[in-house]
Amino acid sequence: MELLNKHVTIRKFKDQEVDQKLLESIIYSGTRASTTGNMQLYSVVITRKEEMKAQLAPLHFNQPVAKNAPVLLTIVADFNRFSKWCTASNAEPGYDNLLSFTTALIDALLFAQNICVAAENAGLGICYLGTTTYNAGEIIELLNLPKRTFPVTTIALGYPAENPELTDRIPLKGIIHEESYQDYSNDDISGLYRFKEGLESSRKFVAENAKETLAQVFTDVRYKKADNEFFSAKILEVLKQQGFLK
Amino acid sequence: MELLNKHVTIRKFKDQEVDQKLLESIIYSGTRASTTGNMQLYSVVITRKEEMKAQLAPLHFNQPVAKNAPVLLTIVADFNRFSKWCTASNAEPGYDNLLSFTTALIDALLFAQNICVAAENAGLGICYLGTTTYNAGEIIELLNLPKRTFPVTTIALGYPAENPELTDRIPLKGIIHEESYQDYSNDDISGLYRFKEGLESSRKFVAENAKETLAQVFTDVRYKKADNEFFSAKILEVLKQQGFLK
């Protein structure tokens, strides 16, 4: 499917606003994604104002795209609205737990990906900000997210001002398991990652970071164990604070 | 975007196989979705064999669709493959934690939704099985999923043998928040859910279950607090067992 197959992440945008009606039609396409029991366990916070972007940017580790995109969409896993409906309907909501959190996370991410597909179909470019979960607590405070919600990811959106090449993927056979999971031998692994390791951009990455292997750039620079553990502890606290873990 | 906007869940399928090449091209479109740091933190287990479906079906609470669909795709959040690559590359993976779990969950769900969009574009119908997280531990055992993986959701796939109507959604304004989250008043809630409550199908649902309100069907029948808490405890155990929570 060409629209999906040509997807690239856009980090540079034209100085051109995204029309509100267009944005709403894109979000509407998001709501047409499958949702658990038709509960629609998501919300989206639209950020356009410069002062809000200036406050969000550091929570996204000052990635330029967080400040430069005309629109940021913070995608929120939301069991608040549904629980309020229950309470207002003489029903007792029981959604302050981990299962409900993962369910809302699933709903929110299907919603998010449909938004991205619809946005690209309308000529916009997108960039996911994976940093959202890292500073979920601070984002909750800034955007006034109530209990029983959690910001899952953020989509930066605008008209593309760059035309990057398709990024590499490992061979499809490395992703697919027939009938049951076939764990990977060292030979499998080296076959699957050989192309990626051989790329000019990967070699540059290794050299720039003075590492021996591409994987070390991930483990020692980009996604470090100590950082992962630090932010994991924060997420655990936020889940408790938001009422998803007792 | 018409393809997204006309999505309906399909639970009845023609007795017609899904060609393997077509399935692979659909999964390939899945892999073109955004992925954190291009780590591709997902795998998919394809189930076609009747004996595997017969073992999976009870784990999906014997939903007929789990047995009747020609193909089931179990979508797996996977930090195993990437960690094996690290180890094989003289790098120490640090992905046995909650942040890494949520990151892989995000990757896996964007992958899943692209698969569904591509499948529908090819004339197939899909049904998500939200039951996957409920019995994640049993599915892990059955499909031989290793540590550092977690089954997130399952997509039942085949050629549609039914043509259901579009399901309702709450008004878009109930999903969208401008600049910050505007929490819902009781009036907001009753406005947002009035249409859903008034549907013929909703009234039937309430009557059949001998309840007073539609919300009570959710809280007392479909998604009960006691069940949610029971399965939350199971998920917590599985996260520990899979090495995502210490």
GROMACS .gro file of C-alpha atoms in nm, chain A residues 1-9 20 23-25 27-40 42-49 52-53 76 78 80-82 84-103 105-106 109-115 117-118 121 126-128 130 133-134 142-146 149-150 152-153 166-170 172 174-186 189-190 192-193 196-197 212-216 218-220 222-225 227-229 231-233 235-236 239 245-246, chain B residues 1-9 20 23-25 27-40 42-49 52-53 76 78 80-82 84-103 105-106 109-115 117-118 121 126-128 130 133-134 142-146 149-150 152-153 166-170 172 174-186 189-190 192-193 196-197 212-216 218-220 222-225 227-229 231-233 235-236 239 245-246:
model
  274
    1MET     CA    1   0.000   0.000   0.000
    2GLU     CA    2   0.190   0.297  -0.132
    3LEU     CA    3   0.076   0.556   0.123
    4LEU     CA    4   0.200   0.338   0.410
    5ASN     CA    5   0.507   0.207   0.230
    6LYS     CA    6   0.646   0.550   0.150
    7HIS     CA    7   0.612   0.685   0.506
    8VAL     CA    8   0.910   0.884   0.630
    9THR     CA    9   0.947   1.088   0.946
   20GLN     CA   10  -0.844   2.344   1.195
   23LEU     CA   11  -0.704   1.872   1.150
   24GLU     CA   12  -1.045   1.774   1.283
   25SER     CA   13  -1.114   1.555   0.979
   27ILE     CA   14  -0.861   1.327   1.406
   28TYR     CA   15  -1.202   1.198   1.301
   29SER     CA   16  -1.024   0.932   1.092
   30GLY     CA   17  -0.836   0.849   1.411
   31THR     CA   18  -1.163   0.780   1.590
   32ARG     CA   19  -1.266   0.534   1.317
   33ALA     CA   20  -0.990   0.295   1.429
   34SER     CA   21  -1.096  -0.012   1.627
   35THR     CA   22  -1.156   0.059   1.996
   36THR     CA   23  -1.211  -0.183   2.283
   37GLY     CA   24  -1.584  -0.239   2.332
   38ASN     CA   25  -1.635   0.093   2.151
   39MET     CA   26  -1.526   0.270   2.472
   40GLN     CA   27  -1.295   0.515   2.283
   42TYR     CA   28  -0.839   0.823   2.425
   43SER     CA   29  -0.825   1.199   2.402
   44VAL     CA   30  -0.600   1.434   2.211
   45VAL     CA   31  -0.460   1.767   2.329
   46ILE     CA   32  -0.383   2.003   2.041
   47THR     CA   33  -0.091   2.241   2.096
   48ARG     CA   34  -0.056   2.537   1.862
   49LYS     CA   35   0.038   2.822   2.098
   52MET     CA   36   0.277   2.596   2.530
   53LYS     CA   37   0.531   2.462   2.281
   76VAL     CA   38  -0.374   1.053   2.582
   78ASP     CA   39  -0.809   0.819   2.871
   80ASN     CA   40  -1.139   0.944   3.280
   81ARG     CA   41  -1.416   1.036   3.037
   82PHE     CA   42  -1.560   0.685   3.028
   84LYS     CA   43  -1.723   0.989   3.446
   85TRP     CA   44  -1.997   0.860   3.218
   86CYS     CA   45  -2.030   0.551   3.436
   87THR     CA   46  -2.057   0.756   3.754
   88ALA     CA   47  -2.312   0.987   3.593
   89SER     CA   48  -2.511   0.678   3.486
   90ASN     CA   49  -2.544   0.517   3.826
   91ALA     CA   50  -2.274   0.265   3.738
   92GLU     CA   51  -1.956   0.203   3.933
   93PRO     CA   52  -1.642   0.225   3.713
   94GLY     CA   53  -1.367  -0.027   3.794
   95TYR     CA   54  -1.094   0.103   3.567
   96ASP     CA   55  -0.825   0.208   3.815
   97ASN     CA   56  -0.594  -0.081   3.737
   98LEU     CA   57  -0.321  -0.212   3.508
   99LEU     CA   58  -0.549  -0.400   3.267
  100SER     CA   59  -0.748  -0.082   3.209
  101PHE     CA   60  -0.424   0.110   3.155
  102THR     CA   61  -0.301  -0.131   2.887
  103THR     CA   62  -0.646  -0.132   2.726
  105LEU     CA   63  -0.292   0.244   2.577
  106ILE     CA   64  -0.394   0.011   2.295
  109LEU     CA   65  -0.217   0.402   1.982
  110LEU     CA   66  -0.452   0.269   1.715
  111PHE     CA   67  -0.615   0.614   1.721
  112ALA     CA   68  -0.269   0.776   1.689
  113GLN     CA   69  -0.158   0.568   1.394
  114ASN     CA   70  -0.479   0.631   1.202
  115ILE     CA   71  -0.421   1.003   1.261
  117VAL     CA   72  -0.199   0.778   0.805
  118ALA     CA   73  -0.480   1.030   0.746
  121ASN     CA   74  -0.283   1.116   0.299
  126ILE     CA   75   0.452   1.362   1.093
  127CYS     CA   76   0.706   1.281   1.360
  128TYR     CA   77   0.630   1.074   1.669
  130GLY     CA   78   0.874   0.889   2.189
  133THR     CA   79   0.639   0.854   2.827
  134TYR     CA   80   0.975   0.969   2.968
  142LEU     CA   81   0.136   2.102   3.212
  143LEU     CA   82  -0.167   1.982   3.014
  144ASN     CA   83  -0.390   1.940   3.322
  145LEU     CA   84  -0.448   1.571   3.258
  146PRO     CA   85  -0.672   1.424   3.528
  149THR     CA   86  -0.531   0.938   3.196
  150PHE     CA   87  -0.175   0.896   3.069
  152VAL     CA   88   0.122   0.790   2.548
  153THR     CA   89   0.289   0.964   2.259
  166LEU     CA   90   1.308   0.581   0.326
  167THR     CA   91   1.483   0.439   0.632
  168ASP     CA   92   1.610   0.082   0.643
  169ARG     CA   93   1.423  -0.209   0.797
  170ILE     CA   94   1.553  -0.554   0.884
  172LEU     CA   95   1.076  -0.927   0.688
  174GLY     CA   96   1.318  -1.145   1.098
  175ILE     CA   97   0.977  -1.018   1.209
  176ILE     CA   98   0.754  -1.311   1.109
  177HIS     CA   99   0.714  -1.634   1.304
  178GLU     CA  100   0.507  -1.918   1.162
  179GLU     CA  101   0.278  -2.084   1.421
  180SER     CA  102   0.519  -2.025   1.710
  181TYR     CA  103   0.811  -1.799   1.797
  182GLN     CA  104   1.141  -1.926   1.659
  183ASP     CA  105   1.407  -1.770   1.874
  184TYR     CA  106   1.711  -1.623   1.701
  185SER     CA  107   2.051  -1.790   1.679
  186ASN     CA  108   2.362  -1.574   1.657
  189ILE     CA  109   2.092  -1.215   1.420
  190SER     CA  110   2.402  -1.140   1.220
  192LEU     CA  111   1.922  -0.984   0.997
  193TYR     CA  112   2.133  -0.687   1.104
  196LYS     CA  113   2.181  -0.210   0.872
  197GLU     CA  114   2.535  -0.235   1.009
  212GLU     CA  115   3.310  -0.039   1.814
  213THR     CA  116   2.969  -0.154   1.699
  214LEU     CA  117   2.638   0.001   1.597
  215ALA     CA  118   2.462  -0.174   1.884
  216GLN     CA  119   2.692   0.005   2.129
  218PHE     CA  120   2.218   0.223   2.118
  219THR     CA  121   2.324   0.074   2.451
  220ASP     CA  122   2.590   0.332   2.546
  222ARG     CA  123   2.096   0.655   2.273
  223TYR     CA  124   1.904   0.417   2.502
  224LYS     CA  125   2.118   0.355   2.807
  225LYS     CA  126   2.035   0.110   3.082
  227ASP     CA  127   1.845   0.617   3.178
  228ASN     CA  128   1.590   0.343   3.106
  229GLU     CA  129   1.585   0.248   3.473
  231PHE     CA  130   1.259   0.676   3.359
  232SER     CA  131   1.102   0.339   3.440
  233ALA     CA  132   1.089   0.438   3.807
  235ILE     CA  133   0.663   0.588   3.495
  236LEU     CA  134   0.582   0.355   3.783
  239LEU     CA  135   0.096   0.507   3.704
  245LEU     CA  136  -0.152   0.085   3.996
  246LYS     CA  137  -0.239   0.044   4.357
  247MET     CA  138  -0.985   0.936   0.425
  248GLU     CA  139  -1.240   0.689   0.300
  249LEU     CA  140  -1.046   0.369   0.367
  250LEU     CA  141  -1.007   0.461   0.735
  251ASN     CA  142  -1.349   0.619   0.773
  252LYS     CA  143  -1.540   0.315   0.650
  253HIS     CA  144  -1.359   0.066   0.878
  254VAL     CA  145  -1.585  -0.188   1.045
  255THR     CA  146  -1.492  -0.492   1.248
  266GLN     CA  147   0.100  -1.595   0.200
  269LEU     CA  148  -0.004  -1.150   0.393
  270GLU     CA  149   0.367  -1.076   0.380
  271SER     CA  150   0.309  -0.761   0.177
  273ILE     CA  151   0.299  -0.720   0.722
  274TYR     CA  152   0.565  -0.532   0.527
  275SER     CA  153   0.336  -0.226   0.529
  276GLY     CA  154   0.321  -0.278   0.906
  277THR     CA  155   0.696  -0.246   0.928
  278ARG     CA  156   0.687   0.087   0.746
  279ALA     CA  157   0.513   0.248   1.045
  280SER     CA  158   0.725   0.473   1.267
  281THR     CA  159   0.938   0.283   1.516
  282THR     CA  160   1.138   0.412   1.813
  283GLY     CA  161   1.497   0.479   1.705
  284ASN     CA  162   1.431   0.237   1.416
  285MET     CA  163   1.463  -0.050   1.665
  286GLN     CA  164   1.152  -0.232   1.530
  288TYR     CA  165   0.784  -0.609   1.745
  289SER     CA  166   0.729  -0.952   1.600
  290VAL     CA  167   0.421  -1.125   1.463
  291VAL     CA  168   0.322  -1.488   1.506
  292ILE     CA  169   0.103  -1.616   1.222
  293THR     CA  170  -0.152  -1.882   1.317
  294ARG     CA  171  -0.315  -2.080   1.035
  295LYS     CA  172  -0.317  -2.437   1.172
  298MET     CA  173  -0.313  -2.397   1.713
  299LYS     CA  174  -0.640  -2.206   1.671
  322VAL     CA  175   0.422  -0.919   2.003
  324ASP     CA  176   0.961  -0.764   2.125
  326ASN     CA  177   1.428  -0.995   2.266
  327ARG     CA  178   1.555  -0.973   1.909
  328PHE     CA  179   1.709  -0.630   1.960
  330LYS     CA  180   2.017  -1.047   2.121
  331TRP     CA  181   2.167  -0.824   1.855
  332CYS     CA  182   2.322  -0.608   2.128
  333THR     CA  183   2.473  -0.909   2.305
  334ALA     CA  184   2.606  -1.043   1.975
  335SER     CA  185   2.760  -0.702   1.906
  336ASN     CA  186   2.960  -0.669   2.226
  337ALA     CA  187   2.701  -0.427   2.366
  338GLU     CA  188   2.511  -0.466   2.691
  339PRO     CA  189   2.133  -0.435   2.645
  340GLY     CA  190   1.949  -0.252   2.923
  341TYR     CA  191   1.592  -0.318   2.817
  342ASP     CA  192   1.455  -0.526   3.105
  343ASN     CA  193   1.242  -0.249   3.248
  344LEU     CA  194   0.907  -0.069   3.230
  345LEU     CA  195   1.016   0.211   2.995
  346SER     CA  196   1.138  -0.049   2.746
  347PHE     CA  197   0.810  -0.237   2.781
  348THR     CA  198   0.600   0.072   2.702
  349THR     CA  199   0.833   0.160   2.415
  351LEU     CA  200   0.419  -0.170   2.320
  352ILE     CA  201   0.402   0.155   2.124
  355LEU     CA  202   0.068  -0.114   1.812
  356LEU     CA  203   0.169   0.125   1.533
  357PHE     CA  204   0.285  -0.185   1.343
  358ALA     CA  205  -0.051  -0.355   1.417
  359GLN     CA  206  -0.264  -0.067   1.299
  360ASN     CA  207  -0.071  -0.031   0.973
  361ILE     CA  208  -0.129  -0.403   0.916
  363VAL     CA  209  -0.513  -0.054   0.723
  364ALA     CA  210  -0.313  -0.243   0.459
  367ASN     CA  211  -0.698  -0.184   0.151
  372ILE     CA  212  -1.011  -0.757   1.048
  373CYS     CA  213  -1.109  -0.797   1.411
  374TYR     CA  214  -0.883  -0.705   1.702
  376GLY     CA  215  -0.847  -0.737   2.304
  379THR     CA  216  -0.347  -0.908   2.733
  380TYR     CA  217  -0.591  -1.094   2.959
  388LEU     CA  218   0.164  -2.163   2.382
  389LEU     CA  219   0.353  -1.955   2.124
  390ASN     CA  220   0.695  -2.004   2.289
  391LEU     CA  221   0.749  -1.633   2.341
  392PRO     CA  222   1.083  -1.571   2.512
  395THR     CA  223   0.851  -1.013   2.475
  396PHE     CA  224   0.481  -0.960   2.547
  398VAL     CA  225  -0.009  -0.706   2.291
  399THR     CA  226  -0.303  -0.780   2.070
  412LEU     CA  227  -2.049   0.166   1.082
  413THR     CA  228  -2.053   0.175   1.463
  414ASP     CA  229  -2.131   0.494   1.655
  415ARG     CA  230  -1.869   0.728   1.797
  416ILE     CA  231  -1.915   1.006   2.050
  418LEU     CA  232  -1.548   1.465   1.804
  420GLY     CA  233  -1.558   1.502   2.327
  421ILE     CA  234  -1.216   1.375   2.217
  422ILE     CA  235  -1.039   1.702   2.136
  423HIS     CA  236  -0.886   1.938   2.393
  424GLU     CA  237  -0.742   2.271   2.282
  425GLU     CA  238  -0.408   2.356   2.450
  426SER     CA  239  -0.496   2.179   2.775
  427TYR     CA  240  -0.734   1.911   2.898
  428GLN     CA  241  -1.079   2.050   2.980
  429ASP     CA  242  -1.230   1.805   3.223
  430TYR     CA  243  -1.592   1.701   3.167
  431SER     CA  244  -1.888   1.835   3.362
  432ASN     CA  245  -2.193   1.613   3.409
  435ILE     CA  246  -2.093   1.387   2.967
  436SER     CA  247  -2.465   1.360   2.915
  438LEU     CA  248  -2.154   1.335   2.461
  439TYR     CA  249  -2.319   1.003   2.540
  442LYS     CA  250  -2.507   0.633   2.203
  443GLU     CA  251  -2.757   0.579   2.485
  458GLU     CA  252  -3.100   0.044   3.428
  459THR     CA  253  -2.837   0.221   3.218
  460LEU     CA  254  -2.604   0.142   2.930
  461ALA     CA  255  -2.301   0.219   3.147
  462GLN     CA  256  -2.411  -0.053   3.388
  464PHE     CA  257  -2.015  -0.210   3.089
  465THR     CA  258  -1.945  -0.198   3.462
  466ASP     CA  259  -2.159  -0.496   3.570
  468ARG     CA  260  -1.874  -0.658   3.008
  469TYR     CA  261  -1.579  -0.497   3.192
  470LYS     CA  262  -1.624  -0.566   3.562
  471LYS     CA  263  -1.405  -0.428   3.837
  473ASP     CA  264  -1.237  -0.916   3.650
  474ASN     CA  265  -1.020  -0.614   3.573
  475GLU     CA  266  -0.841  -0.653   3.903
  477PHE     CA  267  -0.641  -0.984   3.512
  478SER     CA  268  -0.436  -0.684   3.627
  479ALA     CA  269  -0.267  -0.904   3.885
  481ILE     CA  270  -0.043  -0.897   3.384
  482LEU     CA  271   0.180  -0.774   3.665
  485LEU     CA  272   0.562  -0.845   3.327
  491LEU     CA  273   0.952  -0.532   3.601
  492LYS     CA  274   1.199  -0.614   3.869
   0.00000   0.00000   0.00000
